[in-house]
Amino acid sequence: ERQRVAAARRRTALEDRLQRARALEAVSRVAGVVADEYRATLKGVGGFVDRAIDSLGAGDPLRDDAARAAEHVQRAMEFSHGLRAISRQQRGRPARIDIGEAVSDLMPELRHALGPKVLLEHVPAREACAAMIDPSHLRVVLLDLATNARDAMPDGGRCRIEMGLADLDPDAAMELAAQPGRYARLVVRDSGAGIPNDVLPHLFEPFFSTKGSAGGSAGLGLATLYALVSQYGGCVTVTSEPGDTAFEILLPSPR
């Protein structure tokens, strides 16, 4: 019975991974073309906005409008970065980094992203915890999870970042549709209300968002995160219940 249950879990994990891979592949074909056209247009608009700001005096009321336009251009450029990541155009430059040191360096930025109502806790690894990843991509992943944690706790709460090493044997690796071996483990945990069970299976789907149009979300955050982590041979899992939602990221760790 135990073997049957384990086999069913492995089959479910493989099916989920395959479904996500197919969804990303389908979207990536369109996203690549859209991203290129979008970025080219934004660069032109951004150039005109910058020229307008430079030509307007400090006291000119239109200068504030131009500055707000520049912010919208920057936000749109960030959206295009997400499209490029999903389309696999935004290839990283992997480097061997110490996850503990990288997270420590990002703590001020993460605290700012979480805001004053959320307590940020940092649980360092007990031993050196290395991974092969582009540092800029690790920053994107952590900031996105911090932003999600903040949004899940509008009245405040606690966000905890845990690090360590994990060795996946063949059975454990198969359940995650990953390769056996050593992984750097990074967990971002929050004390929010939790994610509904009917939402969990869709979290990493491109353009899926629970915030609606009023929330200003394009639904690319977690899809981008998933695409970036997968690029390095890693995997992402999430567990959630009221008061405890945890995103676990595993990245191959060179010995």
GROMACS .gro file of N, CA, C and O in nm, residues 2-73:
model
  288
    2ARG      N    1   0.194   0.120   0.081
    2ARG     CA    2   0.285   0.234   0.087
    2ARG      C    3   0.350   0.260  -0.048
    2ARG      O    4   0.365   0.374  -0.091
    3GLN      N    5   0.388   0.154  -0.117
    3GLN     CA    6   0.449   0.168  -0.249
    3GLN      C    7   0.348   0.223  -0.350
    3GLN      O    8   0.384   0.303  -0.437
    4ARG      N    9   0.225   0.180  -0.339
    4ARG     CA   10   0.121   0.229  -0.430
    4ARG      C   11   0.098   0.378  -0.412
    4ARG      O   12   0.088   0.453  -0.509
    5VAL      N   13   0.091   0.422  -0.285
    5VAL     CA   14   0.072   0.564  -0.256
    5VAL      C   15   0.190   0.646  -0.307
    5VAL      O   16   0.173   0.752  -0.368
    6ALA      N   17   0.313   0.595  -0.286
    6ALA     CA   18   0.432   0.666  -0.331
    6ALA      C   19   0.434   0.677  -0.483
    6ALA      O   20   0.469   0.781  -0.540
    7ALA      N   21   0.396   0.568  -0.550
    7ALA     CA   22   0.393   0.570  -0.697
    7ALA      C   23   0.289   0.670  -0.748
    7ALA      O   24   0.313   0.740  -0.847
    8ALA      N   25   0.175   0.678  -0.680
    8ALA     CA   26   0.070   0.773  -0.720
    8ALA      C   27   0.118   0.917  -0.701
    8ALA      O   28   0.092   1.003  -0.786
    9ARG      N   29   0.191   0.943  -0.593
    9ARG     CA   30   0.243   1.078  -0.569
    9ARG      C   31   0.346   1.115  -0.675
    9ARG      O   32   0.349   1.229  -0.724
   10ARG      N   33   0.431   1.019  -0.711
   10ARG     CA   34   0.532   1.047  -0.814
   10ARG      C   35   0.464   1.074  -0.949
   10ARG      O   36   0.505   1.166  -1.021
   11ARG      N   37   0.362   0.996  -0.980
   11ARG     CA   38   0.291   1.016  -1.106
   11ARG      C   39   0.224   1.154  -1.110
   11ARG      O   40   0.230   1.224  -1.212
   12THR      N   41   0.163   1.193  -0.998
   12THR     CA   42   0.098   1.324  -0.991
   12THR      C   43   0.199   1.436  -1.008
   12THR      O   44   0.175   1.533  -1.080
   13ALA      N   45   0.316   1.422  -0.943
   13ALA     CA   46   0.420   1.525  -0.954
   13ALA      C   47   0.469   1.536  -1.097
   13ALA      O   48   0.488   1.648  -1.149
   14LEU      N   49   0.490   1.423  -1.163
   14LEU     CA   50   0.536   1.425  -1.301
   14LEU      C   51   0.431   1.487  -1.394
   14LEU      O   52   0.465   1.564  -1.484
   15GLU      N   53   0.306   1.454  -1.370
   15GLU     CA   54   0.199   1.510  -1.452
   15GLU      C   55   0.190   1.662  -1.434
   15GLU      O   56   0.171   1.736  -1.530
   16ASP      N   57   0.202   1.708  -1.307
   16ASP     CA   58   0.197   1.852  -1.280
   16ASP      C   59   0.313   1.923  -1.349
   16ASP      O   60   0.296   2.030  -1.409
   17ARG      N   61   0.431   1.864  -1.338
   17ARG     CA   62   0.550   1.926  -1.399
   17ARG      C   63   0.535   1.932  -1.551
   17ARG      O   64   0.568   2.032  -1.615
   18LEU      N   65   0.484   1.824  -1.609
   18LEU     CA   66   0.466   1.819  -1.753
   18LEU      C   67   0.362   1.921  -1.798
   18LEU      O   68   0.380   1.990  -1.900
   19GLN      N   69   0.254   1.934  -1.722
   19GLN     CA   70   0.150   2.030  -1.757
   19GLN      C   71   0.203   2.172  -1.752
   19GLN      O   72   0.174   2.254  -1.841
   20ARG      N   73   0.282   2.203  -1.649
   20ARG     CA   74   0.339   2.337  -1.639
   20ARG      C   75   0.437   2.362  -1.753
   20ARG      O   76   0.442   2.473  -1.809
   21ALA      N   77   0.517   2.261  -1.785
   21ALA     CA   78   0.614   2.276  -1.894
   21ALA      C   79   0.542   2.303  -2.026
   21ALA      O   80   0.584   2.387  -2.106
   22ARG      N   81   0.432   2.232  -2.050
   22ARG     CA   82   0.357   2.253  -2.174
   22ARG      C   83   0.295   2.392  -2.177
   22ARG      O   84   0.295   2.459  -2.283
   23ALA      N   85   0.242   2.438  -2.062
   23ALA     CA   86   0.182   2.571  -2.057
   23ALA      C   87   0.286   2.679  -2.085
   23ALA      O   88   0.263   2.773  -2.162
   24LEU      N   89   0.405   2.665  -2.023
   24LEU     CA   90   0.511   2.763  -2.045
   24LEU      C   91   0.559   2.762  -2.190
   24LEU      O   92   0.589   2.865  -2.248
   25GLU      N   93   0.568   2.642  -2.248
   25GLU     CA   94   0.613   2.631  -2.386
   25GLU      C   95   0.516   2.700  -2.481
   25GLU      O   96   0.557   2.771  -2.573
   26ALA      N   97   0.386   2.679  -2.457
   26ALA     CA   98   0.285   2.740  -2.544
   26ALA      C   99   0.289   2.892  -2.534
   26ALA      O  100   0.285   2.964  -2.635
   27VAL      N  101   0.299   2.942  -2.411
   27VAL     CA  102   0.301   3.087  -2.391
   27VAL      C  103   0.432   3.147  -2.440
   27VAL      O  104   0.436   3.259  -2.492
   28SER      N  105   0.544   3.073  -2.424
   28SER     CA  106   0.675   3.128  -2.458
   28SER      C  107   0.685   3.165  -2.606
   28SER      O  108   0.754   3.259  -2.643
   29ARG      N  109   0.616   3.090  -2.691
   29ARG     CA  110   0.625   3.117  -2.835
   29ARG      C  111   0.567   3.254  -2.869
   29ARG      O  112   0.620   3.325  -2.955
   30VAL      N  113   0.459   3.288  -2.801
   30VAL     CA  114   0.398   3.420  -2.823
   30VAL      C  115   0.473   3.527  -2.745
   30VAL      O  116   0.498   3.637  -2.795
   31ALA      N  117   0.513   3.493  -2.622
   31ALA     CA  118   0.577   3.592  -2.535
   31ALA      C  119   0.705   3.648  -2.594
   31ALA      O  120   0.736   3.766  -2.579
   32GLY      N  121   0.782   3.562  -2.663
   32GLY     CA  122   0.908   3.610  -2.720
   32GLY      C  123   0.887   3.719  -2.823
   32GLY      O  124   0.956   3.821  -2.822
   33VAL      N  125   0.791   3.700  -2.912
   33VAL     CA  126   0.763   3.801  -3.015
   33VAL      C  127   0.709   3.928  -2.952
   33VAL      O  128   0.752   4.040  -2.983
   34VAL      N  129   0.613   3.911  -2.858
   34VAL     CA  130   0.553   4.028  -2.793
   34VAL      C  131   0.658   4.105  -2.716
   34VAL      O  132   0.662   4.229  -2.719
   35ALA      N  133   0.745   4.035  -2.644
   35ALA     CA  134   0.847   4.102  -2.562
   35ALA      C  135   0.937   4.189  -2.647
   35ALA      O  136   0.969   4.303  -2.609
   36ASP      N  137   0.982   4.139  -2.761
   36ASP     CA  138   1.072   4.216  -2.847
   36ASP      C  139   1.005   4.343  -2.899
   36ASP      O  140   1.063   4.452  -2.896
   37GLU      N  141   0.881   4.329  -2.949
   37GLU     CA  142   0.809   4.445  -3.001
   37GLU      C  143   0.779   4.544  -2.890
   37GLU      O  144   0.790   4.666  -2.907
   38TYR      N  145   0.740   4.492  -2.776
   38TYR     CA  146   0.703   4.574  -2.661
   38TYR      C  147   0.823   4.655  -2.612
   38TYR      O  148   0.814   4.776  -2.586
   39ARG      N  149   0.939   4.589  -2.598
   39ARG     CA  150   1.060   4.656  -2.550
   39ARG      C  151   1.104   4.765  -2.648
   39ARG      O  152   1.146   4.874  -2.605
   40ALA      N  153   1.097   4.736  -2.777
   40ALA     CA  154   1.138   4.836  -2.875
   40ALA      C  155   1.051   4.961  -2.867
   40ALA      O  156   1.100   5.074  -2.871
   41THR      N  157   0.921   4.940  -2.853
   41THR     CA  158   0.829   5.054  -2.841
   41THR      C  159   0.855   5.131  -2.712
   41THR      O  160   0.858   5.256  -2.711
   42LEU      N  161   0.875   5.059  -2.603
   42LEU     CA  162   0.897   5.125  -2.474
   42LEU      C  163   1.026   5.207  -2.472
   42LEU      O  164   1.032   5.314  -2.412
   43LYS      N  165   1.129   5.156  -2.539
   43LYS     CA  166   1.254   5.232  -2.544
   43LYS      C  167   1.232   5.365  -2.616
   43LYS      O  168   1.286   5.469  -2.575
   44GLY      N  169   1.153   5.361  -2.724
   44GLY     CA  170   1.124   5.486  -2.794
   44GLY      C  171   1.044   5.582  -2.709
   44GLY      O  172   1.077   5.702  -2.699
   45VAL      N  173   0.939   5.532  -2.644
   45VAL     CA  174   0.857   5.616  -2.556
   45VAL      C  175   0.940   5.669  -2.440
   45VAL      O  176   0.932   5.788  -2.405
   46GLY      N  177   1.022   5.581  -2.381
   46GLY     CA  178   1.105   5.624  -2.269
   46GLY      C  179   1.201   5.734  -2.308
   46GLY      O  180   1.226   5.828  -2.231
   47GLY      N  181   1.257   5.726  -2.430
   47GLY     CA  182   1.348   5.831  -2.476
   47GLY      C  183   1.278   5.965  -2.487
   47GLY      O  184   1.332   6.069  -2.445
   48PHE      N  185   1.156   5.966  -2.542
   48PHE     CA  186   1.080   6.091  -2.553
   48PHE      C  187   1.046   6.147  -2.415
   48PHE      O  188   1.052   6.268  -2.391
   49VAL      N  189   1.009   6.059  -2.321
   49VAL     CA  190   0.975   6.104  -2.186
   49VAL      C  191   1.097   6.165  -2.118
   49VAL      O  192   1.089   6.270  -2.053
   50ASP      N  193   1.213   6.101  -2.132
   50ASP     CA  194   1.335   6.155  -2.071
   50ASP      C  195   1.369   6.292  -2.128
   50ASP      O  196   1.411   6.384  -2.054
   51ARG      N  197   1.352   6.309  -2.259
   51ARG     CA  198   1.379   6.439  -2.321
   51ARG      C  199   1.282   6.545  -2.270
   51ARG      O  200   1.320   6.660  -2.246
   52ALA      N  201   1.158   6.503  -2.249
   52ALA     CA  202   1.058   6.598  -2.197
   52ALA      C  203   1.094   6.642  -2.056
   52ALA      O  204   1.085   6.761  -2.022
   53ILE      N  205   1.137   6.548  -1.973
   53ILE     CA  206   1.175   6.582  -1.835
   53ILE      C  207   1.293   6.678  -1.835
   53ILE      O  208   1.296   6.775  -1.759
   54ASP      N  209   1.392   6.652  -1.922
   54ASP     CA  210   1.510   6.739  -1.928
   54ASP      C  211   1.477   6.880  -1.975
   54ASP      O  212   1.541   6.978  -1.934
   55SER      N  213   1.376   6.891  -2.060
   55SER     CA  214   1.345   7.023  -2.116
   55SER      C  215   1.249   7.105  -2.029
   55SER      O  216   1.235   7.225  -2.050
   56LEU      N  217   1.185   7.040  -1.932
   56LEU     CA  218   1.091   7.111  -1.846
   56LEU      C  219   1.162   7.163  -1.722
   56LEU      O  220   1.244   7.094  -1.662
   57GLY      N  221   1.130   7.284  -1.684
   57GLY     CA  222   1.190   7.343  -1.566
   57GLY      C  223   1.142   7.276  -1.438
   57GLY      O  224   1.038   7.209  -1.436
   58ALA      N  225   1.217   7.297  -1.329
   58ALA     CA  226   1.184   7.233  -1.202
   58ALA      C  227   1.045   7.271  -1.152
   58ALA      O  228   0.977   7.192  -1.087
   59GLY      N  229   1.000   7.393  -1.181
   59GLY     CA  230   0.870   7.437  -1.131
   59GLY      C  231   0.756   7.413  -1.228
   59GLY      O  232   0.641   7.448  -1.198
   60ASP      N  233   0.784   7.356  -1.341
   60ASP     CA  234   0.680   7.333  -1.442
   60ASP      C  235   0.588   7.219  -1.397
   60ASP      O  236   0.635   7.110  -1.367
   61PRO      N  237   0.456   7.244  -1.391
   61PRO     CA  238   0.363   7.138  -1.346
   61PRO      C  239   0.364   7.015  -1.436
   61PRO      O  240   0.331   6.905  -1.392
   62LEU      N  241   0.402   7.032  -1.562
   62LEU     CA  242   0.406   6.917  -1.652
   62LEU      C  243   0.523   6.822  -1.621
   62LEU      O  244   0.522   6.707  -1.664
   63ARG      N  245   0.621   6.873  -1.545
   63ARG     CA  246   0.736   6.789  -1.512
   63ARG      C  247   0.693   6.670  -1.425
   63ARG      O  248   0.742   6.558  -1.443
   64ASP      N  249   0.599   6.695  -1.332
   64ASP     CA  250   0.550   6.586  -1.248
   64ASP      C  251   0.476   6.482  -1.332
   64ASP      O  252   0.488   6.361  -1.309
   65ASP      N  253   0.399   6.530  -1.429
   65ASP     CA  254   0.329   6.436  -1.517
   65ASP      C  255   0.428   6.352  -1.597
   65ASP      O  256   0.410   6.231  -1.616
   66ALA      N  257   0.534   6.417  -1.645
   66ALA     CA  258   0.635   6.345  -1.721
   66ALA      C  259   0.708   6.243  -1.633
   66ALA      O  260   0.740   6.132  -1.679
   67ALA      N  261   0.732   6.281  -1.507
   67ALA     CA  262   0.798   6.188  -1.415
   67ALA      C  263   0.710   6.066  -1.389
   67ALA      O  264   0.758   5.952  -1.382
   68ARG      N  265   0.579   6.088  -1.376
   68ARG     CA  266   0.487   5.976  -1.357
   68ARG      C  267   0.482   5.887  -1.482
   68ARG      O  268   0.473   5.765  -1.473
   69ALA      N  269   0.492   5.950  -1.599
   69ALA     CA  270   0.496   5.873  -1.723
   69ALA      C  271   0.621   5.785  -1.727
   69ALA      O  272   0.616   5.670  -1.772
   70ALA      N  273   0.732   5.839  -1.679
   70ALA     CA  274   0.856   5.762  -1.674
   70ALA      C  275   0.842   5.641  -1.582
   70ALA      O  276   0.894   5.532  -1.612
   71GLU      N  277   0.770   5.658  -1.471
   71GLU     CA  278   0.747   5.546  -1.379
   71GLU      C  279   0.665   5.437  -1.446
   71GLU      O  280   0.691   5.317  -1.429
   72HIS      N  281   0.565   5.479  -1.524
   72HIS     CA  282   0.482   5.380  -1.594
   72HIS      C  283   0.563   5.307  -1.700
   72HIS      O  284   0.544   5.186  -1.722
   73VAL      N  285   0.653   5.377  -1.767
   73VAL     CA  286   0.740   5.313  -1.866
   73VAL      C  287   0.828   5.210  -1.798
   73VAL      O  288   0.847   5.097  -1.848
   0.00000   0.00000   0.00000
